[in-house]
Amino acid sequence: MAWQIQCTASPPPLPSFPPFTLKSTSSISLPLPLPLTRSSRFRSTHAPSPRPIAASFSAVESTTSTDGLGNSKTPLLEVKGLTAVIAETKQEILKGVDLVVHHGEIHAIMGKNGSGKSTFSKVLVGHPDYEVTGGDVVFKGENLLDMEPEERSLAGLFMSFQSPVEIPGVNNIDFLHMAYNARRKKLGEPELGPLEFYAYIYPKLDLVNMKTDFLNRNVNEGFSGGERKRNEILQLAVLGADLAILDEIDSGLDVDALQDVAKAVNGLLTPTNSVLMITHYRRLLEVIKPTFIHIMENGRIIKTGDSSLAEVLEEKGYTAISAA
């Protein structure tokens, strides 16, 4: 039986909290917001390597840099020469992507439709529709390409999809509770019971401007576009991911919803986690300030700069970037 939570200004007294029973379901893979299939459908031409990543990827070991004050910066994500094709048709989409994301940074990827932005994000989380054909991806010092999608999520990778799917029959509180405990188990921490988890999640609802009755609703079922995006950020807040990949999180949002989502993302940023966001619009970059902006074209990142790149795009379009 799912939790029935009353909409009140403060959490209801714990002694009166209704019984809670986790519903077992084999139709979802947790803790990924979008269920992905396991290794029977995950395609990659990379042969798994049992060796530590430091022993096998010398090409990316030199990316540790300094912040200008002499302090060492350890990369959180390193992508070198990544190539990928659509698994079914073998059409090449990614043609050599290079990217380094350090702790505490916000990276924005912009580009025309069809440039490979969303494909890049899906390849990072292990979407089965794409096959990696070359390159290296290192996340927190480990070979990301050797991990199953669920392992990538448990390791601290999170993705908010452009069009979040509905999961009928599974309410938000059950979904989030199972996902959160799966990550705690991975980290060697004790799982939280229903009452402890409710106390943990309740303050996070204010962060995304969501009412408590959303917790009793099935995941994204009947949600508006803004509600779905808020729900994705709630999942991010609960899981506490190290790297959040936000694929066009501003798509379909009105001004108020965009402000709510941006405020929530900014509230989750710390010196140790990072954000990689994909967007077409400068308006998102005005509320979530990027450390770097990358322009993607034809499956590659062709230019990297600061926020002034967005101004150039708005004034002159992508032609000015491609010709530069």
CSV table of C-alpha atoms in Angstrom, one decimal:
chain,number,residue,atom,x,y,z
A,1,MET,CA,0.0,0.0,0.0
A,2,ALA,CA,1.5,3.4,-0.9
A,3,TRP,CA,1.9,6.3,1.4
A,4,GLN,CA,-1.0,8.7,1.7
A,5,ILE,CA,0.5,12.1,2.6
A,6,GLN,CA,-1.6,15.0,3.7
A,7,CYS,CA,-0.9,18.4,2.2
A,8,THR,CA,0.1,20.5,5.2
A,9,ALA,CA,2.4,23.4,5.9
A,10,SER,CA,4.6,21.2,8.0
A,11,PRO,CA,5.3,17.5,8.2
A,12,PRO,CA,2.6,15.5,9.9
A,13,PRO,CA,3.5,14.0,13.3
A,14,LEU,CA,5.5,10.9,12.8
A,15,PRO,CA,3.4,8.7,15.1
A,16,SER,CA,0.3,9.2,13.0
A,17,PHE,CA,2.0,8.5,9.7
A,18,PRO,CA,0.1,5.8,7.8
A,19,PRO,CA,1.5,2.3,7.1
A,20,PHE,CA,3.8,2.0,4.1
A,21,THR,CA,4.5,-1.0,2.0
A,22,LEU,CA,7.0,-1.0,-0.9
A,23,LYS,CA,5.4,-2.4,-4.0
A,24,SER,CA,7.8,-4.7,-5.8
A,25,THR,CA,8.0,-4.2,-9.5
A,26,SER,CA,10.2,-5.7,-12.1
A,27,SER,CA,9.3,-3.2,-14.8
A,28,ILE,CA,11.7,-0.5,-13.7
A,29,SER,CA,15.4,-0.3,-13.2
A,30,LEU,CA,16.4,1.9,-10.3
A,31,PRO,CA,17.6,4.4,-9.5
A,32,LEU,CA,17.6,5.8,-13.0
A,33,PRO,CA,14.7,8.2,-13.6
A,34,LEU,CA,14.1,6.5,-17.0
A,35,PRO,CA,14.2,2.7,-16.9
A,36,LEU,CA,16.9,1.3,-19.1
A,37,THR,CA,17.4,-2.3,-20.0
A,38,ARG,CA,20.3,-4.3,-18.6
A,39,SER,CA,23.3,-5.8,-20.4
A,40,SER,CA,21.2,-8.0,-22.7
A,41,ARG,CA,20.4,-4.9,-24.7
A,42,PHE,CA,23.3,-2.6,-23.9
A,43,ARG,CA,25.6,-2.5,-26.9
A,44,SER,CA,29.2,-1.5,-26.9
A,45,THR,CA,32.2,-2.6,-28.9
A,46,HIS,CA,34.4,-2.0,-25.9
A,47,ALA,CA,35.7,-5.1,-24.2
A,48,PRO,CA,35.4,-4.9,-20.4
A,49,SER,CA,38.7,-4.4,-18.7
A,50,PRO,CA,39.3,-5.6,-15.1
A,51,ARG,CA,42.2,-3.3,-14.6
A,52,PRO,CA,42.0,0.1,-12.8
A,53,ILE,CA,41.3,2.9,-15.2
A,54,ALA,CA,44.6,4.6,-14.3
A,55,ALA,CA,46.4,1.6,-15.7
A,56,SER,CA,44.6,1.6,-19.0
A,57,PHE,CA,43.9,5.2,-20.0
A,58,SER,CA,47.2,7.0,-20.0
A,59,ALA,CA,45.9,9.4,-22.6
A,60,VAL,CA,43.6,11.1,-20.1
A,61,GLU,CA,45.8,11.0,-17.0
A,62,SER,CA,47.3,14.4,-17.8
A,63,THR,CA,44.1,16.3,-17.6
A,64,THR,CA,44.5,17.2,-13.9
A,65,SER,CA,45.0,21.0,-13.9
A,66,THR,CA,45.2,23.9,-11.5
A,67,ASP,CA,42.7,26.7,-10.8
A,68,GLY,CA,45.1,29.5,-11.3
A,69,LEU,CA,45.9,29.7,-7.6
A,70,GLY,CA,48.1,26.6,-7.6
A,71,ASN,CA,45.4,24.3,-6.3
A,72,SER,CA,45.1,20.9,-8.1
A,73,LYS,CA,41.8,20.3,-9.9
A,74,THR,CA,40.8,16.6,-10.3
A,75,PRO,CA,38.5,15.9,-13.2
A,76,LEU,CA,35.1,14.4,-12.4
A,77,LEU,CA,34.4,13.4,-16.0
A,78,GLU,CA,36.9,13.0,-18.8
A,79,VAL,CA,35.7,12.2,-22.4
A,80,LYS,CA,38.3,11.7,-25.1
A,81,GLY,CA,37.7,10.9,-28.7
A,82,LEU,CA,34.2,9.4,-28.1
A,83,THR,CA,32.5,8.0,-31.1
A,84,ALA,CA,29.1,6.3,-31.3
A,85,VAL,CA,26.5,5.1,-33.7
A,86,ILE,CA,22.8,4.3,-33.7
A,87,ALA,CA,22.7,0.7,-32.7
A,88,GLU,CA,20.1,-0.4,-35.2
A,89,THR,CA,21.2,1.5,-38.3
A,90,LYS,CA,24.9,2.0,-37.5
A,91,GLN,CA,24.6,5.6,-38.5
A,92,GLU,CA,27.5,7.5,-36.9
A,93,ILE,CA,26.4,10.4,-34.7
A,94,LEU,CA,29.3,11.1,-32.4
A,95,LYS,CA,32.5,11.6,-34.3
A,96,GLY,CA,35.2,12.3,-31.6
A,97,VAL,CA,33.9,14.2,-28.6
A,98,ASP,CA,36.4,15.6,-26.1
A,99,LEU,CA,35.3,17.1,-22.8
A,100,VAL,CA,36.6,17.5,-19.3
A,101,VAL,CA,34.4,18.5,-16.4
A,102,HIS,CA,35.9,19.3,-13.0
A,103,HIS,CA,34.2,19.3,-9.6
A,104,GLY,CA,32.0,22.3,-9.0
A,105,GLU,CA,31.7,23.3,-12.6
A,106,ILE,CA,28.6,24.0,-14.8
A,107,HIS,CA,29.0,23.1,-18.5
A,108,ALA,CA,26.5,24.0,-21.1
A,109,ILE,CA,26.3,22.3,-24.5
A,110,MET,CA,24.6,24.2,-27.4
A,111,GLY,CA,24.2,23.5,-31.0
A,112,LYS,CA,21.8,23.0,-33.9
A,113,ASN,CA,19.3,20.2,-34.0
A,114,GLY,CA,21.0,17.0,-35.0
A,115,SER,CA,24.4,18.1,-33.9
A,116,GLY,CA,24.7,15.2,-31.4
A,117,LYS,CA,23.9,16.9,-28.1
A,118,SER,CA,21.2,14.5,-26.8
A,119,THR,CA,23.0,11.5,-28.2
A,120,PHE,CA,26.1,12.4,-26.3
A,121,SER,CA,24.1,12.7,-23.0
A,122,LYS,CA,22.4,9.3,-23.7
A,123,VAL,CA,25.7,7.6,-24.5
A,124,LEU,CA,27.1,8.8,-21.1
A,125,VAL,CA,24.2,7.1,-19.2
A,126,GLY,CA,24.4,3.9,-21.3
A,127,HIS,CA,21.2,4.2,-23.4
A,128,PRO,CA,20.8,0.9,-25.3
A,129,ASP,CA,19.8,2.7,-28.6
A,130,TYR,CA,23.4,3.7,-29.1
A,131,GLU,CA,26.7,1.8,-29.6
A,132,VAL,CA,30.0,3.2,-28.5
A,133,THR,CA,32.6,2.5,-31.3
A,134,GLY,CA,35.7,4.3,-29.9
A,135,GLY,CA,37.1,6.7,-27.3
A,136,ASP,CA,37.4,6.7,-23.6
A,137,VAL,CA,35.1,8.0,-20.8
A,138,VAL,CA,36.4,8.2,-17.3
A,139,PHE,CA,34.0,9.1,-14.4
A,140,LYS,CA,35.4,9.6,-10.9
A,141,GLY,CA,38.5,7.7,-12.0
A,142,GLU,CA,36.7,4.6,-13.3
A,143,ASN,CA,35.9,3.4,-16.8
A,144,LEU,CA,32.4,4.5,-17.4
A,145,LEU,CA,32.0,2.5,-20.6
A,146,ASP,CA,32.4,-0.8,-18.7
A,147,MET,CA,29.5,0.0,-16.4
A,148,GLU,CA,25.9,-1.0,-16.8
A,149,PRO,CA,23.3,1.9,-16.9
A,150,GLU,CA,22.3,1.1,-13.3
A,151,GLU,CA,25.9,1.0,-12.2
A,152,ARG,CA,26.5,4.4,-13.7
A,153,SER,CA,23.5,5.8,-11.7
A,154,LEU,CA,24.7,4.3,-8.5
A,155,ALA,CA,28.1,5.7,-9.1
A,156,GLY,CA,26.6,9.2,-9.0
A,157,LEU,CA,25.6,9.9,-12.6
A,158,PHE,CA,22.1,11.4,-13.1
A,159,MET,CA,20.2,12.4,-16.2
A,160,SER,CA,17.1,14.5,-16.6
A,161,PHE,CA,15.6,13.5,-19.9
A,162,GLN,CA,14.1,16.0,-22.3
A,163,SER,CA,10.7,14.1,-22.3
A,164,PRO,CA,10.4,12.2,-18.9
A,165,VAL,CA,8.4,9.0,-19.3
A,166,GLU,CA,5.4,8.0,-17.3
A,167,ILE,CA,5.6,4.9,-15.1
A,168,PRO,CA,2.0,3.8,-14.4
A,169,GLY,CA,1.4,1.9,-11.2
A,170,VAL,CA,4.5,3.2,-9.4
A,171,ASN,CA,4.0,6.3,-7.3
A,172,ASN,CA,6.7,8.9,-6.6
A,173,ILE,CA,7.4,8.1,-3.0
A,174,ASP,CA,7.9,4.3,-3.7
A,175,PHE,CA,10.1,5.1,-6.7
A,176,LEU,CA,12.3,7.6,-4.8
A,177,HIS,CA,12.5,5.5,-1.7
A,178,MET,CA,13.8,2.5,-3.6
A,179,ALA,CA,16.2,4.6,-5.7
A,180,TYR,CA,17.6,6.4,-2.7
A,181,ASN,CA,18.2,3.2,-0.7
A,182,ALA,CA,19.9,1.6,-3.7
A,183,ARG,CA,22.4,4.4,-3.8
A,184,ARG,CA,22.9,4.3,0.0
A,185,LYS,CA,23.6,0.6,-0.3
A,186,LYS,CA,26.2,1.3,-3.0
A,187,LEU,CA,27.9,3.8,-0.7
A,188,GLY,CA,27.9,1.3,2.2
A,189,GLU,CA,25.4,3.3,4.2
A,190,PRO,CA,22.3,1.9,6.0
A,191,GLU,CA,19.0,2.1,4.2
A,192,LEU,CA,16.3,4.4,5.5
A,193,GLY,CA,12.9,3.2,6.6
A,194,PRO,CA,9.7,4.9,5.4
A,195,LEU,CA,9.5,7.4,8.2
A,196,GLU,CA,13.2,8.3,8.0
A,197,PHE,CA,12.9,8.8,4.3
A,198,TYR,CA,9.8,11.0,4.6
A,199,ALA,CA,11.7,13.2,7.0
A,200,TYR,CA,14.6,13.3,4.5
A,201,ILE,CA,12.5,14.1,1.4
A,202,TYR,CA,10.0,16.6,2.9
A,203,PRO,CA,12.3,19.7,2.9
A,204,LYS,CA,13.3,19.0,-0.7
A,205,LEU,CA,9.7,19.5,-1.9
A,206,ASP,CA,10.0,23.2,-1.1
A,207,LEU,CA,13.2,23.4,-3.1
A,208,VAL,CA,11.3,22.5,-6.3
A,209,ASN,CA,8.0,24.1,-5.3
A,210,MET,CA,6.1,20.9,-5.2
A,211,LYS,CA,3.2,19.9,-2.9
A,212,THR,CA,3.3,16.8,-0.8
A,213,ASP,CA,0.4,15.2,-2.8
A,214,PHE,CA,2.8,14.8,-5.7
A,215,LEU,CA,4.5,12.0,-3.8
A,216,ASN,CA,1.3,9.9,-3.9
A,217,ARG,CA,0.9,10.3,-7.7
A,218,ASN,CA,2.3,7.8,-10.2
A,219,VAL,CA,5.6,8.9,-11.7
A,220,ASN,CA,4.9,11.6,-14.2
A,221,GLU,CA,1.5,10.2,-15.0
A,222,GLY,CA,-0.8,13.1,-15.9
A,223,PHE,CA,1.9,15.6,-15.1
A,224,SER,CA,2.2,18.9,-17.0
A,225,GLY,CA,5.5,19.7,-18.6
A,226,GLY,CA,6.6,21.9,-15.7
A,227,GLU,CA,5.5,19.3,-13.2
A,228,ARG,CA,7.6,16.7,-15.0
A,229,LYS,CA,10.7,18.9,-15.0
A,230,ARG,CA,10.2,19.7,-11.3
A,231,ASN,CA,9.8,16.0,-10.6
A,232,GLU,CA,13.1,15.3,-12.4
A,233,ILE,CA,14.9,17.9,-10.2
A,234,LEU,CA,13.3,16.4,-7.1
A,235,GLN,CA,14.8,13.0,-8.1
A,236,LEU,CA,18.2,14.8,-8.5
A,237,ALA,CA,17.8,16.4,-5.1
A,238,VAL,CA,17.0,13.1,-3.4
A,239,LEU,CA,19.8,11.1,-5.0
A,240,GLY,CA,22.5,13.7,-4.5
A,241,ALA,CA,24.3,12.8,-7.8
A,242,ASP,CA,27.9,13.9,-8.4
A,243,LEU,CA,27.2,14.8,-12.1
A,244,ALA,CA,23.7,15.9,-13.3
A,245,ILE,CA,23.1,15.8,-17.0
A,246,LEU,CA,20.1,18.1,-17.8
A,247,ASP,CA,18.8,17.6,-21.4
A,248,GLU,CA,16.9,20.7,-22.4
A,249,ILE,CA,15.4,21.1,-19.0
A,250,ASP,CA,14.0,24.5,-20.1
A,251,SER,CA,12.0,22.9,-22.9
A,252,GLY,CA,8.3,23.6,-22.6
A,253,LEU,CA,8.5,25.7,-19.4
A,254,ASP,CA,6.9,29.0,-18.8
A,255,VAL,CA,8.7,31.8,-17.1
A,256,ASP,CA,7.6,30.8,-13.6
A,257,ALA,CA,8.4,27.1,-14.0
A,258,LEU,CA,11.8,27.9,-15.5
A,259,GLN,CA,12.6,30.1,-12.4
A,260,ASP,CA,11.5,27.3,-10.1
A,261,VAL,CA,13.6,24.7,-11.8
A,262,ALA,CA,16.7,27.0,-12.2
A,263,LYS,CA,16.4,28.0,-8.5
A,264,ALA,CA,16.3,24.3,-7.5
A,265,VAL,CA,19.3,23.4,-9.6
A,266,ASN,CA,21.3,26.3,-8.3
A,267,GLY,CA,20.4,25.3,-4.7
A,268,LEU,CA,21.8,21.8,-5.3
A,269,LEU,CA,25.2,23.0,-6.5
A,270,THR,CA,28.2,22.4,-4.3
A,271,PRO,CA,32.0,22.6,-4.8
A,272,THR,CA,32.0,18.8,-5.3
A,273,ASN,CA,29.2,18.2,-7.8
A,274,SER,CA,28.8,19.4,-11.3
A,275,VAL,CA,26.2,20.0,-14.0
A,276,LEU,CA,26.3,19.3,-17.7
A,277,MET,CA,23.2,20.9,-19.3
A,278,ILE,CA,22.0,20.9,-22.9
A,279,THR,CA,20.0,23.9,-24.1
A,280,HIS,CA,19.1,25.9,-27.2
A,281,TYR,CA,18.3,29.1,-25.3
A,282,ARG,CA,20.2,31.8,-23.6
A,283,ARG,CA,17.4,32.4,-21.1
A,284,LEU,CA,18.5,29.3,-19.1
A,285,LEU,CA,22.1,30.4,-19.0
A,286,GLU,CA,20.9,33.7,-17.5
A,287,VAL,CA,19.6,31.9,-14.4
A,288,ILE,CA,22.0,28.9,-14.2
A,289,LYS,CA,25.4,30.5,-14.9
A,290,PRO,CA,27.7,28.2,-16.8
A,291,THR,CA,31.4,27.9,-16.2
A,292,PHE,CA,31.9,27.0,-19.8
A,293,ILE,CA,29.8,26.9,-23.0
A,294,HIS,CA,30.6,24.3,-25.6
A,295,ILE,CA,29.3,24.4,-29.2
A,296,MET,CA,28.6,21.1,-30.8
A,297,GLU,CA,28.5,20.6,-34.5
A,298,ASN,CA,28.4,17.4,-36.6
A,299,GLY,CA,29.1,15.1,-33.6
A,300,ARG,CA,32.0,17.1,-32.2
A,301,ILE,CA,32.6,20.0,-29.9
A,302,ILE,CA,34.0,22.7,-32.2
A,303,LYS,CA,34.4,25.6,-29.8
A,304,THR,CA,34.5,26.2,-26.0
A,305,GLY,CA,34.2,29.6,-24.2
A,306,ASP,CA,32.6,31.5,-21.5
A,307,SER,CA,29.0,32.9,-21.3
A,308,SER,CA,29.9,35.4,-24.1
A,309,LEU,CA,29.5,32.6,-26.6
A,310,ALA,CA,25.7,32.6,-25.9
A,311,GLU,CA,25.6,36.3,-26.8
A,312,VAL,CA,27.4,35.7,-30.1
A,313,LEU,CA,24.9,32.9,-30.9
A,314,GLU,CA,21.9,35.2,-30.1
A,315,GLU,CA,23.2,38.0,-32.3
A,316,LYS,CA,24.8,36.2,-35.2
A,317,GLY,CA,23.7,32.5,-35.0
A,318,TYR,CA,25.7,29.3,-35.4
A,319,THR,CA,27.2,30.5,-38.7
A,320,ALA,CA,29.4,32.9,-36.9
A,321,ILE,CA,30.7,30.1,-34.7
A,322,SER,CA,31.3,27.6,-37.5
A,323,ALA,CA,33.1,30.2,-39.6
A,324,ALA,CA,35.4,31.3,-36.7
